[in-house]
PDB file of C-alpha atoms in Angstrom:
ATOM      1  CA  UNK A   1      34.231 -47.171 -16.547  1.00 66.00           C
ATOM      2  CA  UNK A   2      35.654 -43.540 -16.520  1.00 71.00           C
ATOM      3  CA  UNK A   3      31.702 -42.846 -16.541  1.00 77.00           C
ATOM      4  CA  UNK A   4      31.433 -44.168 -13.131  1.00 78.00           C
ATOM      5  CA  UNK A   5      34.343 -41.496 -11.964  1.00 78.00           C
ATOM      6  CA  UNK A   6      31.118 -38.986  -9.556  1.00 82.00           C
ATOM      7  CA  UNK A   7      29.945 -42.020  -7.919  1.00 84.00           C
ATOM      8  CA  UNK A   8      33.420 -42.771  -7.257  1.00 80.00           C
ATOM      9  CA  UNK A   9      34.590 -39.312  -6.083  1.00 82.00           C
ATOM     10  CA  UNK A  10      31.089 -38.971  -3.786  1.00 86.00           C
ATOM     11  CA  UNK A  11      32.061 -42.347  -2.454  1.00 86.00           C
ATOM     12  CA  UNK A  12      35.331 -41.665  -1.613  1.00 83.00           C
ATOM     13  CA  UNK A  13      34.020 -38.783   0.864  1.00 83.00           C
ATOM     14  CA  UNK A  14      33.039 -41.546   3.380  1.00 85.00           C
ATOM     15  CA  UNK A  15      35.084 -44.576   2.154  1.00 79.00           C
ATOM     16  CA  UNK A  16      38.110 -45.461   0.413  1.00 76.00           C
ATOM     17  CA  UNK A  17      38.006 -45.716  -3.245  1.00 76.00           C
ATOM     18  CA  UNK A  18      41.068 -46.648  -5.094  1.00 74.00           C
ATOM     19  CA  UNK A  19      40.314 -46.590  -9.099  1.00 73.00           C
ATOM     20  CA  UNK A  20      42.372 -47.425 -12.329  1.00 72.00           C
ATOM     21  CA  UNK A  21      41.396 -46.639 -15.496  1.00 68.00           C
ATOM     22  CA  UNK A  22      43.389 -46.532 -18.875  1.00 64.00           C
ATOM     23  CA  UNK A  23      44.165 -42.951 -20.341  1.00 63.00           C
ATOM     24  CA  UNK A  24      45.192 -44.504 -23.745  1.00 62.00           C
ATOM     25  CA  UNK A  25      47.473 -42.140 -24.006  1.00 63.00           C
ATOM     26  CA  UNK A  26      45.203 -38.886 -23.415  1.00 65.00           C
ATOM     27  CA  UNK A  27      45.911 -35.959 -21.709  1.00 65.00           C
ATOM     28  CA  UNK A  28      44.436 -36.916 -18.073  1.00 63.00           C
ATOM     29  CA  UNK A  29      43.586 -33.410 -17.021  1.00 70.00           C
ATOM     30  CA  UNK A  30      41.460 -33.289 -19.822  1.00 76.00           C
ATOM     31  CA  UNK A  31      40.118 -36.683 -19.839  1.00 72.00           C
ATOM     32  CA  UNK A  32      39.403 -36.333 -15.877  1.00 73.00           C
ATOM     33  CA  UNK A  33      37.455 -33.551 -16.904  1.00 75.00           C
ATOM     34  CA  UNK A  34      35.497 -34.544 -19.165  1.00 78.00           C
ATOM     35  CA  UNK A  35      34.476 -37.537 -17.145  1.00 73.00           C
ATOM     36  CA  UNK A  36      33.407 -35.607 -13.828  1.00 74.00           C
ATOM     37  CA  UNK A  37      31.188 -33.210 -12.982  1.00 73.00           C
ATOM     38  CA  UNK A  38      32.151 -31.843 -10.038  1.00 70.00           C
ATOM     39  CA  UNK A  39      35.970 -32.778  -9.568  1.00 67.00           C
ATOM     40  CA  UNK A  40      37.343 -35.774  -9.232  1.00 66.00           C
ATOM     41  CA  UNK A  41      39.250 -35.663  -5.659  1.00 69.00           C
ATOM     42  CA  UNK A  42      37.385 -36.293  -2.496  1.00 72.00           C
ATOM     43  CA  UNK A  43      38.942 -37.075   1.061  1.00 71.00           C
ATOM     44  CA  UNK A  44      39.563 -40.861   0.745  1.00 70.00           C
ATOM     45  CA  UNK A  45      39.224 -41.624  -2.955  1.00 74.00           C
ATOM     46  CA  UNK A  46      42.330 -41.974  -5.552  1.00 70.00           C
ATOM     47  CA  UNK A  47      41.699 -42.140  -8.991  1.00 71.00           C
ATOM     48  CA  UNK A  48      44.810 -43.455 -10.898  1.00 68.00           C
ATOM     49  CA  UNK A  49      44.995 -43.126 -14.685  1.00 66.00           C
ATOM     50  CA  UNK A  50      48.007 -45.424 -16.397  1.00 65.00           C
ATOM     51  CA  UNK A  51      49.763 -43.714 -18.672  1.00 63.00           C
ATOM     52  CA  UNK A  52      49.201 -45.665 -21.611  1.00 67.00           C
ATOM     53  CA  UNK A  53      47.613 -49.136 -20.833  1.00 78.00           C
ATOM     54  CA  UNK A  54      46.559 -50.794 -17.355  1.00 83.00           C
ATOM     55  CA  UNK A  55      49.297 -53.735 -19.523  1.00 91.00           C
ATOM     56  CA  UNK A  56      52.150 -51.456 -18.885  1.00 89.00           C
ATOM     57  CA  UNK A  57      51.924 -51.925 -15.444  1.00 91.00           C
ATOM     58  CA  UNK A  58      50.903 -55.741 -15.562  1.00 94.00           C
ATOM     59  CA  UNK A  59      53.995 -56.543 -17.531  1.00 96.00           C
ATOM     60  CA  UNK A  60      56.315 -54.090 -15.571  1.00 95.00           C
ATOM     61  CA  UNK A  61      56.754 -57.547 -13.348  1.00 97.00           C
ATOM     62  CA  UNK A  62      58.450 -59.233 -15.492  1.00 96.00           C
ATOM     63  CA  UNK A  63      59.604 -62.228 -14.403  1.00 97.00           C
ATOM     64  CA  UNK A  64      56.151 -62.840 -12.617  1.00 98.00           C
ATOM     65  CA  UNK A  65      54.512 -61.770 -16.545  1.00 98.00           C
ATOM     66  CA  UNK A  66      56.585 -64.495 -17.875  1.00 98.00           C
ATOM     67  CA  UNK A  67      56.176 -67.044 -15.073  1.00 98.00           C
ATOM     68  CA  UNK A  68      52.317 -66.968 -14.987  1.00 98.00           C
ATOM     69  CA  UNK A  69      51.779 -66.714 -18.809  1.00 98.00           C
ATOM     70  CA  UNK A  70      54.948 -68.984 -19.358  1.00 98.00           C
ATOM     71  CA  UNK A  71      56.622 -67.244 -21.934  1.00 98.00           C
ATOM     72  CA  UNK A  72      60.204 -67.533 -22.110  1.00 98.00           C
ATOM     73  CA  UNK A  73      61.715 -64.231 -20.112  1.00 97.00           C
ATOM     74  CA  UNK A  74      63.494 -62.977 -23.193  1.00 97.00           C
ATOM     75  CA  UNK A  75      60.196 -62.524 -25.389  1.00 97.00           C
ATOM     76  CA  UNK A  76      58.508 -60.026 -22.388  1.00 97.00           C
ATOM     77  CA  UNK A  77      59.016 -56.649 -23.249  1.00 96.00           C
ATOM     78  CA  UNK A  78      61.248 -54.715 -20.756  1.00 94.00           C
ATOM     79  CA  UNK A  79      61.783 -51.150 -19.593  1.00 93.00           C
ATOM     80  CA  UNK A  80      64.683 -49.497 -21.213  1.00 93.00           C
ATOM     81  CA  UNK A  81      67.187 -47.854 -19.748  1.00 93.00           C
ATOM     82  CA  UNK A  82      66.076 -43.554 -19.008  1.00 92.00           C
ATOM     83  CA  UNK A  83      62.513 -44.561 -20.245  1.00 93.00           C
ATOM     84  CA  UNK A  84      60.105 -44.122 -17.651  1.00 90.00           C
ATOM     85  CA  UNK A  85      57.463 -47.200 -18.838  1.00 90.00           C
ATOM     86  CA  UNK A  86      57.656 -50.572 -20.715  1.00 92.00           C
ATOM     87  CA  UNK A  87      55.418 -49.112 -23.020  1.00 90.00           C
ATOM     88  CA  UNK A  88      57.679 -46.438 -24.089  1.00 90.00           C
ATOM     89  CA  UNK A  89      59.867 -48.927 -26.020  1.00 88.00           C
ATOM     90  CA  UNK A  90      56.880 -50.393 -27.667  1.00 91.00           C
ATOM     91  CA  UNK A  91      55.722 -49.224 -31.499  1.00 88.00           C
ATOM     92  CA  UNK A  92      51.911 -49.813 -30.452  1.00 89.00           C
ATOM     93  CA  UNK A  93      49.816 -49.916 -27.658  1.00 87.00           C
ATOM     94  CA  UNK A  94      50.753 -52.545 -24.736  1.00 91.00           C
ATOM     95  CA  UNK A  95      48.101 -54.664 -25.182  1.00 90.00           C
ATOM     96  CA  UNK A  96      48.193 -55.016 -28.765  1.00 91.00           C
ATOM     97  CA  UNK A  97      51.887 -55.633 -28.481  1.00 94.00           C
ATOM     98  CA  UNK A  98      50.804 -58.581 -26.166  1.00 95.00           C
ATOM     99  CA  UNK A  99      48.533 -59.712 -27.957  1.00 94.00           C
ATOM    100  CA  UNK A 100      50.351 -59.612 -31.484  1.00 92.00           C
ATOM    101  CA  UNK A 101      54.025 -60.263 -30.261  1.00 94.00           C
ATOM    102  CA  UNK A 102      53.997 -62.306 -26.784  1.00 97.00           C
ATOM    103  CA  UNK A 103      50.700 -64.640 -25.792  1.00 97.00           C
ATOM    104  CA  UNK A 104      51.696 -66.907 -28.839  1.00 96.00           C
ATOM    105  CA  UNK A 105      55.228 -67.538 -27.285  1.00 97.00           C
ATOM    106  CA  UNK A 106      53.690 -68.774 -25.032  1.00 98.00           C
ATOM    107  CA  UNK A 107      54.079 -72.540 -23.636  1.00 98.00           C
ATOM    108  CA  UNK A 108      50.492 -72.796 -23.052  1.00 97.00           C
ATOM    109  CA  UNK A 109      48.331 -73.596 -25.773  1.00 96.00           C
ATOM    110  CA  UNK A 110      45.583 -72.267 -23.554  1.00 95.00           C
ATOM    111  CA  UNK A 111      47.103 -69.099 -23.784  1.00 96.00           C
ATOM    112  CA  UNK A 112      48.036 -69.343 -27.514  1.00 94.00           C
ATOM    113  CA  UNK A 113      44.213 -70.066 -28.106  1.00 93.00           C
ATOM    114  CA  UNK A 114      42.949 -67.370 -26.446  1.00 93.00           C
ATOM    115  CA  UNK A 115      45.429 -64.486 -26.401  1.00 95.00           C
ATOM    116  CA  UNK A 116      45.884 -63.344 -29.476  1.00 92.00           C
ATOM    117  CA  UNK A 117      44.460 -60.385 -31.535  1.00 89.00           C
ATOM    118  CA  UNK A 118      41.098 -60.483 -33.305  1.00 79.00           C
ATOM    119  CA  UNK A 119      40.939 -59.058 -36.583  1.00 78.00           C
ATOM    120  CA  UNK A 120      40.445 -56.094 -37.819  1.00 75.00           C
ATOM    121  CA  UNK A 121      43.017 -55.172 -34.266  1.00 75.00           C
ATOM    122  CA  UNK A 122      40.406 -56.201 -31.748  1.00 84.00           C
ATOM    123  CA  UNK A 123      41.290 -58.206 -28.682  1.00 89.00           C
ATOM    124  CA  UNK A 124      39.083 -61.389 -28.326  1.00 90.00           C
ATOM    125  CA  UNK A 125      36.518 -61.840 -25.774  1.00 90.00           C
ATOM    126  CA  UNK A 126      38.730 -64.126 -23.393  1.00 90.00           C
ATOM    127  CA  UNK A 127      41.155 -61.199 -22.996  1.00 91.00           C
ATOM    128  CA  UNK A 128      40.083 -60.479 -19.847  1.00 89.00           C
ATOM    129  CA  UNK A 129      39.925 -63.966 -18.544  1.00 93.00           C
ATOM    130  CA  UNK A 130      43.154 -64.390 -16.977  1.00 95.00           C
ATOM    131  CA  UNK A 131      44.243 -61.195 -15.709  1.00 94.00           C
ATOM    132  CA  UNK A 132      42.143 -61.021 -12.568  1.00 92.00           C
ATOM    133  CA  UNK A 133      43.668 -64.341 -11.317  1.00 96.00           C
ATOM    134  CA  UNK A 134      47.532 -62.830 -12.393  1.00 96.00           C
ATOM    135  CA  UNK A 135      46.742 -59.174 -10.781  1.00 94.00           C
ATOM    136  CA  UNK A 136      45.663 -61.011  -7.269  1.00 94.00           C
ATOM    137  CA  UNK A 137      47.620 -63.890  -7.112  1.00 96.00           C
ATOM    138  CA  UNK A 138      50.848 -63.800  -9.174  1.00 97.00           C
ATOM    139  CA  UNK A 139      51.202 -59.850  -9.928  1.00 96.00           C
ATOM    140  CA  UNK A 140      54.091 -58.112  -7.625  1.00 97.00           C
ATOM    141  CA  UNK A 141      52.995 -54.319  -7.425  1.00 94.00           C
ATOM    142  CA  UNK A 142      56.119 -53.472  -6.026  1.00 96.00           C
ATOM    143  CA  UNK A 143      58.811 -55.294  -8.779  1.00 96.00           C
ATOM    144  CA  UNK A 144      56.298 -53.552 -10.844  1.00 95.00           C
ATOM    145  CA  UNK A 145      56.441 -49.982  -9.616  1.00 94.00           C
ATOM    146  CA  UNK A 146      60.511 -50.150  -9.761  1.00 95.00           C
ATOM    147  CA  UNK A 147      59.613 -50.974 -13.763  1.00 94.00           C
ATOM    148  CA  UNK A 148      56.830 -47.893 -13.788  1.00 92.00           C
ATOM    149  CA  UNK A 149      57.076 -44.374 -13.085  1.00 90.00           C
ATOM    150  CA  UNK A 150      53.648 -43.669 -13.353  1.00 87.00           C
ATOM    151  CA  UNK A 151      52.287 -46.805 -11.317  1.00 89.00           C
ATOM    152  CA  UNK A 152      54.970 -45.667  -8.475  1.00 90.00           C
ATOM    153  CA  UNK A 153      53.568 -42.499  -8.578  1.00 86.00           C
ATOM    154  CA  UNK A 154      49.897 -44.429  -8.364  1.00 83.00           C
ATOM    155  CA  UNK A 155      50.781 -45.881  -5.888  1.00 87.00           C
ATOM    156  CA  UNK A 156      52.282 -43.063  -3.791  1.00 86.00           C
ATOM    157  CA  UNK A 157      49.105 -40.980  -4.334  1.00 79.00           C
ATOM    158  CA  UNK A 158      46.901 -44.146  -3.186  1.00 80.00           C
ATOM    159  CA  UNK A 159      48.858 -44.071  -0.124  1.00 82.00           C
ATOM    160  CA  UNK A 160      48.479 -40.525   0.672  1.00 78.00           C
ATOM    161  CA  UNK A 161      45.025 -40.936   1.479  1.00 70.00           C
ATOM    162  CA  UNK A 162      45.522 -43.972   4.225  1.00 69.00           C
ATOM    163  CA  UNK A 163      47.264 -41.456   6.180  1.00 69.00           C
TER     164      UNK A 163
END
C-alpha cells in the first residue's frame, strides 16, 4: 500500500484523500520518504501513519472491540495510565497480541476458528475478514481517539484539510 503513497498525494491536489497505513513501528519521516517521490502533502490529501499497528487504534474502543468480537471486557487490552497508545503496554505487536492473547477468548467459535495466529507468527488469511464490517459499523473513532494519541492527532490533521 505505502507504494501507492504519489498517486495518492497527486490525487489529493484535486480531491480528498484520507490514507492509513501501518508504520510498524518505523521512523515515519523516513518511511514517508522512502515511499514518495516527490513529497507526500498535497492540498486536500492526509496521509496518516499509526504508530505501531492500524490494531492499536481498532482496539482503542474498547468496549465496542469487546462487544463486536464478544470477548469478555477484561481480556481487551487497555491504555495505561501516562502511556500514549494501547500498544505501549503490549510485549509484541498489536495484532499478534490479538491474535495470540484475545480472538480465542472469544465467545464466538467463528472467531476462535479464524482469529488466531498461523505458525511460524503469521496471521491467517481470514484476518482481514471481519474488520471492514467492525471499522464501518461497530468502530467509534471518537471513544477511540480519547484511547490514542496518535489517531487523535490523525484525526486532527485529516480535519485540517476540510477547512
Amino acid at each position: 500500500a505505502l507504494s501507492s503513497i504519489d498517486s495518492c498525494v497527486s490525487l489529493g491536489n484535486t480531491y480528498p484523500v484520507v490514507c492509513v497505513f501501518d508504520s510498524d513501528g518505523r521512523c515515519l519521516v523516513n518511511l514517508l520518504g522512502s515511499h514518495s517521490q516527490n513529497g507526500w502533502k498535497s492540498r486536500y490529501c492526509s496521509i496518516n501513519l499509526a504508530c505501531d499497528e492500524g490494531e492499536n487504534w481498532l482496539v482503542s474502543d474498547t468496549d465496542g472491540f469487546a462487544r463486536y468480537f464478544d470477548i469478555p471486557i477484561q481480556y481487551v487490552p487497555v491504555k495505561r495510565v501516562g502511556d500514549a497508545e494501547v500498544s505501549d503496554s503490549l510485549r509484541i505487536k498489536p495484532s499478534m497480541f490479538l491474535l495470540n492473547e484475545v480472538f480465542n477468548r472469544s465467545n464466538n467459535p467463528n472467531i476462535q476458528s479464524t482469529m488466531y495466529i498461523k505458525k511460524p507468527f503469521n496471521k491467517p488469511a481470514t484476518y482481514n475478514n471481519y474488520w471492514p464490517d467492525y471499522i464501518q459499523n461497530h468502530w467509534n473513532i471518537e471513544t477511540a481517539a480519547t484511547n490514542s494519541e496518535s489517531l487523535q492527532r490523525a484525526i486532527n490533521r485529516t480535519m485540517r484539510i476540510f477547512n
